[in-house]
PDB file of C-alpha atoms in Angstrom:
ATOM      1  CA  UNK U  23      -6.572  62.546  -9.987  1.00  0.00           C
ATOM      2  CA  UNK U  24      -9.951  60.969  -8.880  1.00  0.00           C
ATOM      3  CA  UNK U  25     -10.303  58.843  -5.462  1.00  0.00           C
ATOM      4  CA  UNK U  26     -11.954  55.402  -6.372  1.00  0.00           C
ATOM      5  CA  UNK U  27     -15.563  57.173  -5.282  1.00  0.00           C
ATOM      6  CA  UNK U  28     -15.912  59.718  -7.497  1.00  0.00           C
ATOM      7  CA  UNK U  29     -17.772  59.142 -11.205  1.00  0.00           C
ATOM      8  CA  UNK U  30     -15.177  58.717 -14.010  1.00  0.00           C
ATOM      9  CA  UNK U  31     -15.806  61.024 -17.116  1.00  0.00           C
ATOM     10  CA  UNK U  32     -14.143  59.747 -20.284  1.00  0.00           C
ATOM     11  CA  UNK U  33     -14.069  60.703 -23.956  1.00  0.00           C
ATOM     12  CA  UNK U  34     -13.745  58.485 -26.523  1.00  0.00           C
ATOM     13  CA  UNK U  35     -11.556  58.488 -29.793  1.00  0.00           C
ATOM     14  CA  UNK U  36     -12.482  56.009 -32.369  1.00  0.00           C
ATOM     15  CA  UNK U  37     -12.933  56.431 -36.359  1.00  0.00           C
ATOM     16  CA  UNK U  38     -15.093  53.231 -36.067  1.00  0.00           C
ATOM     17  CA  UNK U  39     -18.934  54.436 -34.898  1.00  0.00           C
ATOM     18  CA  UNK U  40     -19.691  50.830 -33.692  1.00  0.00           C
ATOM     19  CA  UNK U  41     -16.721  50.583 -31.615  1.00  0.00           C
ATOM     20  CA  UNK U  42     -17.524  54.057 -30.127  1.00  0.00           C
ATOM     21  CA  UNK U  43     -21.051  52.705 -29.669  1.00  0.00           C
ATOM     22  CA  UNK U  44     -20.082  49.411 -27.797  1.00  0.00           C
ATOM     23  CA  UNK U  45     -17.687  51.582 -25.915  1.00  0.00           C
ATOM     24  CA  UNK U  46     -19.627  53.645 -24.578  1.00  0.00           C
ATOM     25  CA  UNK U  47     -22.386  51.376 -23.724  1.00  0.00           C
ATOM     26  CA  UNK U  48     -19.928  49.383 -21.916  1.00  0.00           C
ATOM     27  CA  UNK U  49     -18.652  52.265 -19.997  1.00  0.00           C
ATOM     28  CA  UNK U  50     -21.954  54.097 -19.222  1.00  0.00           C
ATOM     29  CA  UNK U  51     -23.830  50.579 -17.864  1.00  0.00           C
ATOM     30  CA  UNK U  52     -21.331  50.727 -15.195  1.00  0.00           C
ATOM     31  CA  UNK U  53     -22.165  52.858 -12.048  1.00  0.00           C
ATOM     32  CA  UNK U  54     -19.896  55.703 -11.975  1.00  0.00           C
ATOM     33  CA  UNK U  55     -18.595  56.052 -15.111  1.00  0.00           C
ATOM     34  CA  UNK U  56     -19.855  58.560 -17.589  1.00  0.00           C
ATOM     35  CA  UNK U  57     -19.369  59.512 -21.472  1.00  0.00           C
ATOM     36  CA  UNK U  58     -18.896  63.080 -21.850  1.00  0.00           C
ATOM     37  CA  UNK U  59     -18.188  63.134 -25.237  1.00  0.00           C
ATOM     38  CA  UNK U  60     -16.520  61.259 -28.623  1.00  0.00           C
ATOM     39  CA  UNK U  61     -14.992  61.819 -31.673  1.00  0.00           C
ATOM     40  CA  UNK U  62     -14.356  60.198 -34.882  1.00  0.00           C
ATOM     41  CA  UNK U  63     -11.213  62.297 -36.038  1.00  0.00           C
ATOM     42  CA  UNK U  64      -8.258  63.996 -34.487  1.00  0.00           C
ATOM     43  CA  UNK U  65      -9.547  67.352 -34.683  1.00  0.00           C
ATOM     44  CA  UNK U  66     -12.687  66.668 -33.738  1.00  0.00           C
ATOM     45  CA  UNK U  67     -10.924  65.419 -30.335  1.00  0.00           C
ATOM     46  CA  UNK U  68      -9.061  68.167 -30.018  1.00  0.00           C
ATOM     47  CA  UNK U  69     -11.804  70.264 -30.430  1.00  0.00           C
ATOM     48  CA  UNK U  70     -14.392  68.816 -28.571  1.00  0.00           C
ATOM     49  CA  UNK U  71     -12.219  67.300 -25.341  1.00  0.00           C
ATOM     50  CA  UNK U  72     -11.331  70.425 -23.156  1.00  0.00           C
ATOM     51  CA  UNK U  73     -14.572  71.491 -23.063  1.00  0.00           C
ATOM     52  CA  UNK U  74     -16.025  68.073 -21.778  1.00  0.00           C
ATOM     53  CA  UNK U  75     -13.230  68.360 -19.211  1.00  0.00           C
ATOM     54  CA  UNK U  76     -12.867  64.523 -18.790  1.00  0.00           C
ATOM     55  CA  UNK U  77     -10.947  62.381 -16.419  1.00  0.00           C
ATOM     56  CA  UNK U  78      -9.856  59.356 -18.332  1.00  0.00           C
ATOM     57  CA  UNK U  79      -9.400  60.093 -23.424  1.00  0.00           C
ATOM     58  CA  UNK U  80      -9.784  56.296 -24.320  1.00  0.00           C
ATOM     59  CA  UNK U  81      -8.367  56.808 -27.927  1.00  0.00           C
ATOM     60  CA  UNK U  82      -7.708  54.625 -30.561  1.00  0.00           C
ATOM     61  CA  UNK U  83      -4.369  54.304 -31.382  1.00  0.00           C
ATOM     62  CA  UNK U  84      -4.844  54.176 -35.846  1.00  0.00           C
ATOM     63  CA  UNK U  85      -7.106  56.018 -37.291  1.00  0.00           C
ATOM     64  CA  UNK U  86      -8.437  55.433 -40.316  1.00  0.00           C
ATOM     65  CA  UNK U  87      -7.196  56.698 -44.036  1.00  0.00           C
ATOM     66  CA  UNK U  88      -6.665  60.246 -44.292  1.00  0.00           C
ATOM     67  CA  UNK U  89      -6.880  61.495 -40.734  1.00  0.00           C
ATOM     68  CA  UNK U  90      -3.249  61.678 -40.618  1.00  0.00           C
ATOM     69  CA  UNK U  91      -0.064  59.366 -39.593  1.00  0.00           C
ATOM     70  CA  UNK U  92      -0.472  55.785 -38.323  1.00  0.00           C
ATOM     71  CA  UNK U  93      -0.364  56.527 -34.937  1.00  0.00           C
ATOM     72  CA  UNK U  94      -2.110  60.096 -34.942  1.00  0.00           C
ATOM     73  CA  UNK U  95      -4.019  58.956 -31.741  1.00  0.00           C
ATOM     74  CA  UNK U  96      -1.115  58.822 -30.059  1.00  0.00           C
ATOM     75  CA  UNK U  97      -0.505  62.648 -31.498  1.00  0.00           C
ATOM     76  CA  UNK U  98      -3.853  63.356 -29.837  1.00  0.00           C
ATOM     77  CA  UNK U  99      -2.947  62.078 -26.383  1.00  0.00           C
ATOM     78  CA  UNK U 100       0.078  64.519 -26.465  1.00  0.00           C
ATOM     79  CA  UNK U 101      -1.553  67.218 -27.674  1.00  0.00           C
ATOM     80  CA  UNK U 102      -3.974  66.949 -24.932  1.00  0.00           C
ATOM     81  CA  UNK U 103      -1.966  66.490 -22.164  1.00  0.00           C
ATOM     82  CA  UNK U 104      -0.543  69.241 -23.000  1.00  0.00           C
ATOM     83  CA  UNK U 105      -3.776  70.779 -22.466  1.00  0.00           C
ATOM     84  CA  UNK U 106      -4.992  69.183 -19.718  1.00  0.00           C
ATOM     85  CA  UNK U 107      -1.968  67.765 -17.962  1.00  0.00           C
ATOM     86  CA  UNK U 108      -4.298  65.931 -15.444  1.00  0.00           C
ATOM     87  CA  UNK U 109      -6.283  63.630 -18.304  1.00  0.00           C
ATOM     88  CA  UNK U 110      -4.841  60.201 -18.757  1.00  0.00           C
ATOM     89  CA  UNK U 111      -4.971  58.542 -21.798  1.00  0.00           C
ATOM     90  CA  UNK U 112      -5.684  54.695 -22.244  1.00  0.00           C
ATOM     91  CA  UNK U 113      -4.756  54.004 -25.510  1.00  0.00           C
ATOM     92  CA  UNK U 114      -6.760  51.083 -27.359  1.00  0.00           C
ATOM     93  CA  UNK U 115      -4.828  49.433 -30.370  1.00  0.00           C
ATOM     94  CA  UNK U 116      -5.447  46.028 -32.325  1.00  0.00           C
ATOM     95  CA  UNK U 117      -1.575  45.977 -33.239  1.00  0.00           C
ATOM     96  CA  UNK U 118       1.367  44.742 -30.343  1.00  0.00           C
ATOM     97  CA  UNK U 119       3.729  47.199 -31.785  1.00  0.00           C
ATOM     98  CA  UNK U 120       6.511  48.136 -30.214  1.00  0.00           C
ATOM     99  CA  UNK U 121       6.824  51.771 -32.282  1.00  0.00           C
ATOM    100  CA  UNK U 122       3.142  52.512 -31.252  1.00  0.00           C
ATOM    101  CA  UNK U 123       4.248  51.844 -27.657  1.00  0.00           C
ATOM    102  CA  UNK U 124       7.270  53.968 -27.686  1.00  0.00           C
ATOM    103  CA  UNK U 125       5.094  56.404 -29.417  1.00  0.00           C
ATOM    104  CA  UNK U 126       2.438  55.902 -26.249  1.00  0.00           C
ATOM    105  CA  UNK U 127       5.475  56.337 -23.514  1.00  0.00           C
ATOM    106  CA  UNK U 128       6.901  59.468 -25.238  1.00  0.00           C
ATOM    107  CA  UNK U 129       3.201  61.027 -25.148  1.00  0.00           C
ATOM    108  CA  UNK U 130       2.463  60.157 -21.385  1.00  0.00           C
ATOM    109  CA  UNK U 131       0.111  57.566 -21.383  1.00  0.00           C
ATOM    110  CA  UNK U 132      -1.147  55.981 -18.513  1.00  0.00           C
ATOM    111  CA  UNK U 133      -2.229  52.981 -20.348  1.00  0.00           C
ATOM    112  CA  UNK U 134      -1.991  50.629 -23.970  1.00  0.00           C
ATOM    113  CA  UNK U 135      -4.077  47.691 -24.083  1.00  0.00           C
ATOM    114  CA  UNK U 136      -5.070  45.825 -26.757  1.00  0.00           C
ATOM    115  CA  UNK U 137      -8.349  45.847 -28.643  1.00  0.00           C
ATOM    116  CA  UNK U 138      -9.093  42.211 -27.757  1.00  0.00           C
ATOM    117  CA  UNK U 139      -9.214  43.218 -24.007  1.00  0.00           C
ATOM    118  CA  UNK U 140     -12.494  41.865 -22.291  1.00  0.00           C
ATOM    119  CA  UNK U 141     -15.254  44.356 -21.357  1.00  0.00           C
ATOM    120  CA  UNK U 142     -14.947  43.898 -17.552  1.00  0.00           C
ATOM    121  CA  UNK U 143     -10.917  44.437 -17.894  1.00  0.00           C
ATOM    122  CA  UNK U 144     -11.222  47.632 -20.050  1.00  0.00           C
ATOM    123  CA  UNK U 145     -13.866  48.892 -17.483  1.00  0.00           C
ATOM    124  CA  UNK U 146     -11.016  48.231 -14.776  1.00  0.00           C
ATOM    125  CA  UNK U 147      -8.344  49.435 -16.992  1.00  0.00           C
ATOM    126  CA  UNK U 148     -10.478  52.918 -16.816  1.00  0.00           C
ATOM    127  CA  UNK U 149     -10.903  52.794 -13.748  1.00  0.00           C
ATOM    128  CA  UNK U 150      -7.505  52.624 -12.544  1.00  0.00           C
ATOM    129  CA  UNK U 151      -5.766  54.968 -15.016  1.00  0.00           C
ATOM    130  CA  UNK U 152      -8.538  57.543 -13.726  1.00  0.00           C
ATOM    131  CA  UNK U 153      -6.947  57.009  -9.892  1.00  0.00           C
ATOM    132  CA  UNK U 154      -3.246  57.756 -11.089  1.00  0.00           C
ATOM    133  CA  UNK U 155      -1.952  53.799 -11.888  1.00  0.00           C
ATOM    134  CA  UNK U 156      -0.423  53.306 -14.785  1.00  0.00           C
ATOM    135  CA  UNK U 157      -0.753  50.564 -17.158  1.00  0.00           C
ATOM    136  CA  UNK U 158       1.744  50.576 -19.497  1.00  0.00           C
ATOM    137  CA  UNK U 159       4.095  47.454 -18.428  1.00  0.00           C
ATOM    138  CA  UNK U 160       7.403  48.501 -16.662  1.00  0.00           C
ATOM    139  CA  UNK U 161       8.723  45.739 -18.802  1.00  0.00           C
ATOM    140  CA  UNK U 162       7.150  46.581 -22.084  1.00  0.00           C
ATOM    141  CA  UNK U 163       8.786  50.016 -21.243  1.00  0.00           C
ATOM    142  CA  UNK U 164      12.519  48.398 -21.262  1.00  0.00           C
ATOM    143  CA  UNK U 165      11.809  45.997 -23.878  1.00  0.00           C
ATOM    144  CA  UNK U 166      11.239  48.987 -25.982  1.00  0.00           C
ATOM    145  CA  UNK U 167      13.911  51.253 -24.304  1.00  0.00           C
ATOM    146  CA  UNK U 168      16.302  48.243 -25.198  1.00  0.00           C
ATOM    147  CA  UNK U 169      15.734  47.820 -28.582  1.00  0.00           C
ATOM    148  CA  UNK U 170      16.341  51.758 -29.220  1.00  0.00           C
ATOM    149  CA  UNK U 171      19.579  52.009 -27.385  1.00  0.00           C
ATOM    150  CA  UNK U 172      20.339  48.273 -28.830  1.00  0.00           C
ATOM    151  CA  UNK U 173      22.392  47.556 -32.226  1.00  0.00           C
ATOM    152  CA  UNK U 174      22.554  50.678 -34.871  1.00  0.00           C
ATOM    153  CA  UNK U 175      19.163  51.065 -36.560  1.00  0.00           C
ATOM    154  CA  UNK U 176      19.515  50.491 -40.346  1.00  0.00           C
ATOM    155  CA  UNK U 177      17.468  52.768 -43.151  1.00  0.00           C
ATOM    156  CA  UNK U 178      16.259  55.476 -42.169  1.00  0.00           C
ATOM    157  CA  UNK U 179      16.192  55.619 -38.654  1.00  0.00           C
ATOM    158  CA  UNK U 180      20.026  55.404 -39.156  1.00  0.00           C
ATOM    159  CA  UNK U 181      20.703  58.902 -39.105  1.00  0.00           C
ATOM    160  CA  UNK U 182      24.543  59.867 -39.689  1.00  0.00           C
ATOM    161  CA  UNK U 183      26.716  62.858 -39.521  1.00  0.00           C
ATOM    162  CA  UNK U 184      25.612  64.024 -42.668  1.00  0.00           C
ATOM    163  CA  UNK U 185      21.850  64.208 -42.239  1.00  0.00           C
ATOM    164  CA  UNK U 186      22.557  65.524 -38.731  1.00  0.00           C
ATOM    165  CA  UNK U 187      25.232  68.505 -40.513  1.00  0.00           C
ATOM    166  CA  UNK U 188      21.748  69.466 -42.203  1.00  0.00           C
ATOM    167  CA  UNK U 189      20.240  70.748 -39.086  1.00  0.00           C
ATOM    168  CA  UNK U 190      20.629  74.197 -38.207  1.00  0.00           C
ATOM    169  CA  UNK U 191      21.218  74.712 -34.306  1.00  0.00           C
ATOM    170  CA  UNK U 192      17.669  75.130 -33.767  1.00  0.00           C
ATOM    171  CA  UNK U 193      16.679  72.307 -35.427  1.00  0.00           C
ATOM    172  CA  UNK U 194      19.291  70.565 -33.537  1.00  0.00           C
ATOM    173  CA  UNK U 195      17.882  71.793 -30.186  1.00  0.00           C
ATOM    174  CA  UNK U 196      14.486  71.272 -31.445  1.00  0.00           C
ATOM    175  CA  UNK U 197      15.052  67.681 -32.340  1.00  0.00           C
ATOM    176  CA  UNK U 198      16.785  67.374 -28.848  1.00  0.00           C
ATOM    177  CA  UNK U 199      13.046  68.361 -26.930  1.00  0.00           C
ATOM    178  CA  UNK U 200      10.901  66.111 -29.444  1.00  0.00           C
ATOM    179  CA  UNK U 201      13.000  63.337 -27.983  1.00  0.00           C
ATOM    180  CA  UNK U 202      12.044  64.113 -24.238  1.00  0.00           C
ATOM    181  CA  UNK U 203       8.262  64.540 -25.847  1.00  0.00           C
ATOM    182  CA  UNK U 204       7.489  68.096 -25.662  1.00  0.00           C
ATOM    183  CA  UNK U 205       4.721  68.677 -27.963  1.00  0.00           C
ATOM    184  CA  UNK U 206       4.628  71.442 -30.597  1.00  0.00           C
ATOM    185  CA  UNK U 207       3.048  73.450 -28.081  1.00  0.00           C
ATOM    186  CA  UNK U 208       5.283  72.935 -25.689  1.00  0.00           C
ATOM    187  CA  UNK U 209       8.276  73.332 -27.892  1.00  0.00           C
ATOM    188  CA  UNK U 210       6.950  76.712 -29.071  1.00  0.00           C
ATOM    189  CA  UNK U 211       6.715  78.199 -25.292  1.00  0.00           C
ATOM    190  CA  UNK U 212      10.065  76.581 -24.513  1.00  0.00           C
ATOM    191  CA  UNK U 213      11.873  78.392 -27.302  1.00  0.00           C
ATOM    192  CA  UNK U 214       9.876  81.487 -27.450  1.00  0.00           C
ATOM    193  CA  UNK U 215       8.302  80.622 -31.152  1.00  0.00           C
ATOM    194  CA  UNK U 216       5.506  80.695 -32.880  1.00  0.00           C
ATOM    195  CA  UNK U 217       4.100  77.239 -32.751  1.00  0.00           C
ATOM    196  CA  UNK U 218       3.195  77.086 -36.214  1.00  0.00           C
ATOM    197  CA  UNK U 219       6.995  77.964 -36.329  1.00  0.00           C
ATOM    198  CA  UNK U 220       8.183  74.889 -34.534  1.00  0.00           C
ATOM    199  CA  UNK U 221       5.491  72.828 -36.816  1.00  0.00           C
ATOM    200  CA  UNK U 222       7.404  73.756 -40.257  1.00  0.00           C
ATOM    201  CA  UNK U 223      10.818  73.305 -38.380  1.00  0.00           C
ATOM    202  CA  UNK U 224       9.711  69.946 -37.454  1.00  0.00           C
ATOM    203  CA  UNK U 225       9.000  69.116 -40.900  1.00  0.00           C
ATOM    204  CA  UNK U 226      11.890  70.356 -42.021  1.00  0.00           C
ATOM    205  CA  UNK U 227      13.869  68.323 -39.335  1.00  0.00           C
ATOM    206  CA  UNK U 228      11.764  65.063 -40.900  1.00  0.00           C
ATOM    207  CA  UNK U 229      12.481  65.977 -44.234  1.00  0.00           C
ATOM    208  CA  UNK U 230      16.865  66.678 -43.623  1.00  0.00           C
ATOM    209  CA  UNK U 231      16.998  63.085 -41.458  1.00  0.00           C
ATOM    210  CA  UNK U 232      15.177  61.231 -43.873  1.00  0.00           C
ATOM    211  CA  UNK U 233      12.706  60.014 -41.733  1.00  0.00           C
ATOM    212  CA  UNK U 234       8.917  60.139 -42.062  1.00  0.00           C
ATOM    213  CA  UNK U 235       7.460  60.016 -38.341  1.00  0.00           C
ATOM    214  CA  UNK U 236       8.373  62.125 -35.128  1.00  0.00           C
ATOM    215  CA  UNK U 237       8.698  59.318 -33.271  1.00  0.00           C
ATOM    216  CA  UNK U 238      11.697  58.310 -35.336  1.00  0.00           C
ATOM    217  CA  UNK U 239      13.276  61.456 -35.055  1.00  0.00           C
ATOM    218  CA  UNK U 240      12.563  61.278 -31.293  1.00  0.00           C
ATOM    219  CA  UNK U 241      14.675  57.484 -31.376  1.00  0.00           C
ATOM    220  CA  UNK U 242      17.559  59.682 -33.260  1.00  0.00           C
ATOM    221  CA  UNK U 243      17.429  62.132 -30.513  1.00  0.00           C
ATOM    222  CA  UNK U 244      17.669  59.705 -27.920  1.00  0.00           C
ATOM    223  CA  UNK U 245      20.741  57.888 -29.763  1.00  0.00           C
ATOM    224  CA  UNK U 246      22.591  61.256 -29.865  1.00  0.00           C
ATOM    225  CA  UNK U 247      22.083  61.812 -25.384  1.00  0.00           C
ATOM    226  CA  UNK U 248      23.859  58.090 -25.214  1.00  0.00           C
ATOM    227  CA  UNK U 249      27.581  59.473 -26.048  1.00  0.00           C
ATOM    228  CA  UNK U 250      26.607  62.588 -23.671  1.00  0.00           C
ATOM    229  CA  UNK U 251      25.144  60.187 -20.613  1.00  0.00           C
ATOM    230  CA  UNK U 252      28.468  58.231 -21.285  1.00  0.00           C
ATOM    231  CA  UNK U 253      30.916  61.375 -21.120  1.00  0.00           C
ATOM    232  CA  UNK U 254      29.320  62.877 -17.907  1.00  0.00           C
TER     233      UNK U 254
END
């Protein structure tokens, strides 16, 4: 965590060059902030971000057609953290979606703002997330928290016995540590596994719950601890 004297180094996310562009000129005319690196993909972030070591990923929530799910920049923040536990993530996003932001709090993000954020406020929202404050809304949090633990999701978030039968008991324990947000990664070391082990078992898990996203299977996981909170 920085103290509010010490320069700022952020990486930037973004499959949109001119967004990165404007970004980063925003961020690098202001004194003690600097751009240590970008990317235009997921892997490219994953690749390039460790070794720019920076203090603050501002990452953009969708990227664009074939990089991967709908909120892979999300996937990008966890998979980092998991790196670099220290980085915070501000996530930037031109959708108020309530998934996305679930998505964001399961991943540890210190911030989600919208795209249509003034300059000067995402310059301040950097600034703080960098110094340990988080941004993410204690209210947007419950609002979100509510509407999972709320009335029984319908489709195919409304995982039943059957679906659930499918799941070996690894899966089953698997499934259980997706919905505190361990990443693959973390999973893997957990559980002793090969994390391209855990990747197939999570797409397996997908695949038996009829769901398409691990952030849905992480909402089934957290309907199944309810009854257990309840009994304890």
């Amino acid at each position: 965590m920085l103290t509010s004297s010490e320069s700022v180094r952020v990486f930037l996310l973004d499959d949109h060059e001119v967004v990165r562009r404007g970004v980063r000129d925003l961020l690098e005319s202001e004194p003690g902030i600097v751009v240590v690196g970008e990317a235009a993909t997921a892997r490219e972030a994953l690749a390039r971000a460790p070794a720019a070591r920076p203090d603050v990923a501002v990452l953009d929530v969708r990227l664009g057609a074939g990089s991967g799910g709908d909120h892979e920049g999300v996937e990008v923040c966890r998979e980092l953290r998991a790196r670099m536990p220290e980085l915070a993530c501000l996530m930037l996003t031109s959708f108020d979606d309530d998934e996305a932001l679930f998505d964001a709090i399961m991943a540890g993000a210190a911030g989600y703002v919208l795209k249509q954020i003034g300059g000067s406020d995402l310059v301040a929202a950097v600034r703080a997330v960098a110094t340990g404050k988080s941004l993410i809304d204690p209210r947007l949090t419950s609002r979100v928290m509510a509407r999972i633990r709320g009335p029984e999701p319908t489709g195919a978030a409304a995982a039943g016995p059957a679906e659930l039968d499918r799941l070996s008991p690894r899966e089953r324990e698997i499934l259980d540590l997706i919905g505190l947000g361990l990443t693959n990664r973390q999973i893997a070391e957990r559980l002793f596994l090969a994390e391209k082990t855990v990747k197939n078992r999570v797409s397996s898990i997908l695949g038996k719950l009829g769901v398409g996203r691990r952030v849905q299977a992480a909402m089934i996981a957290e309907r199944l601890r309810e009854p257990q909170r309840h009994h304890r």
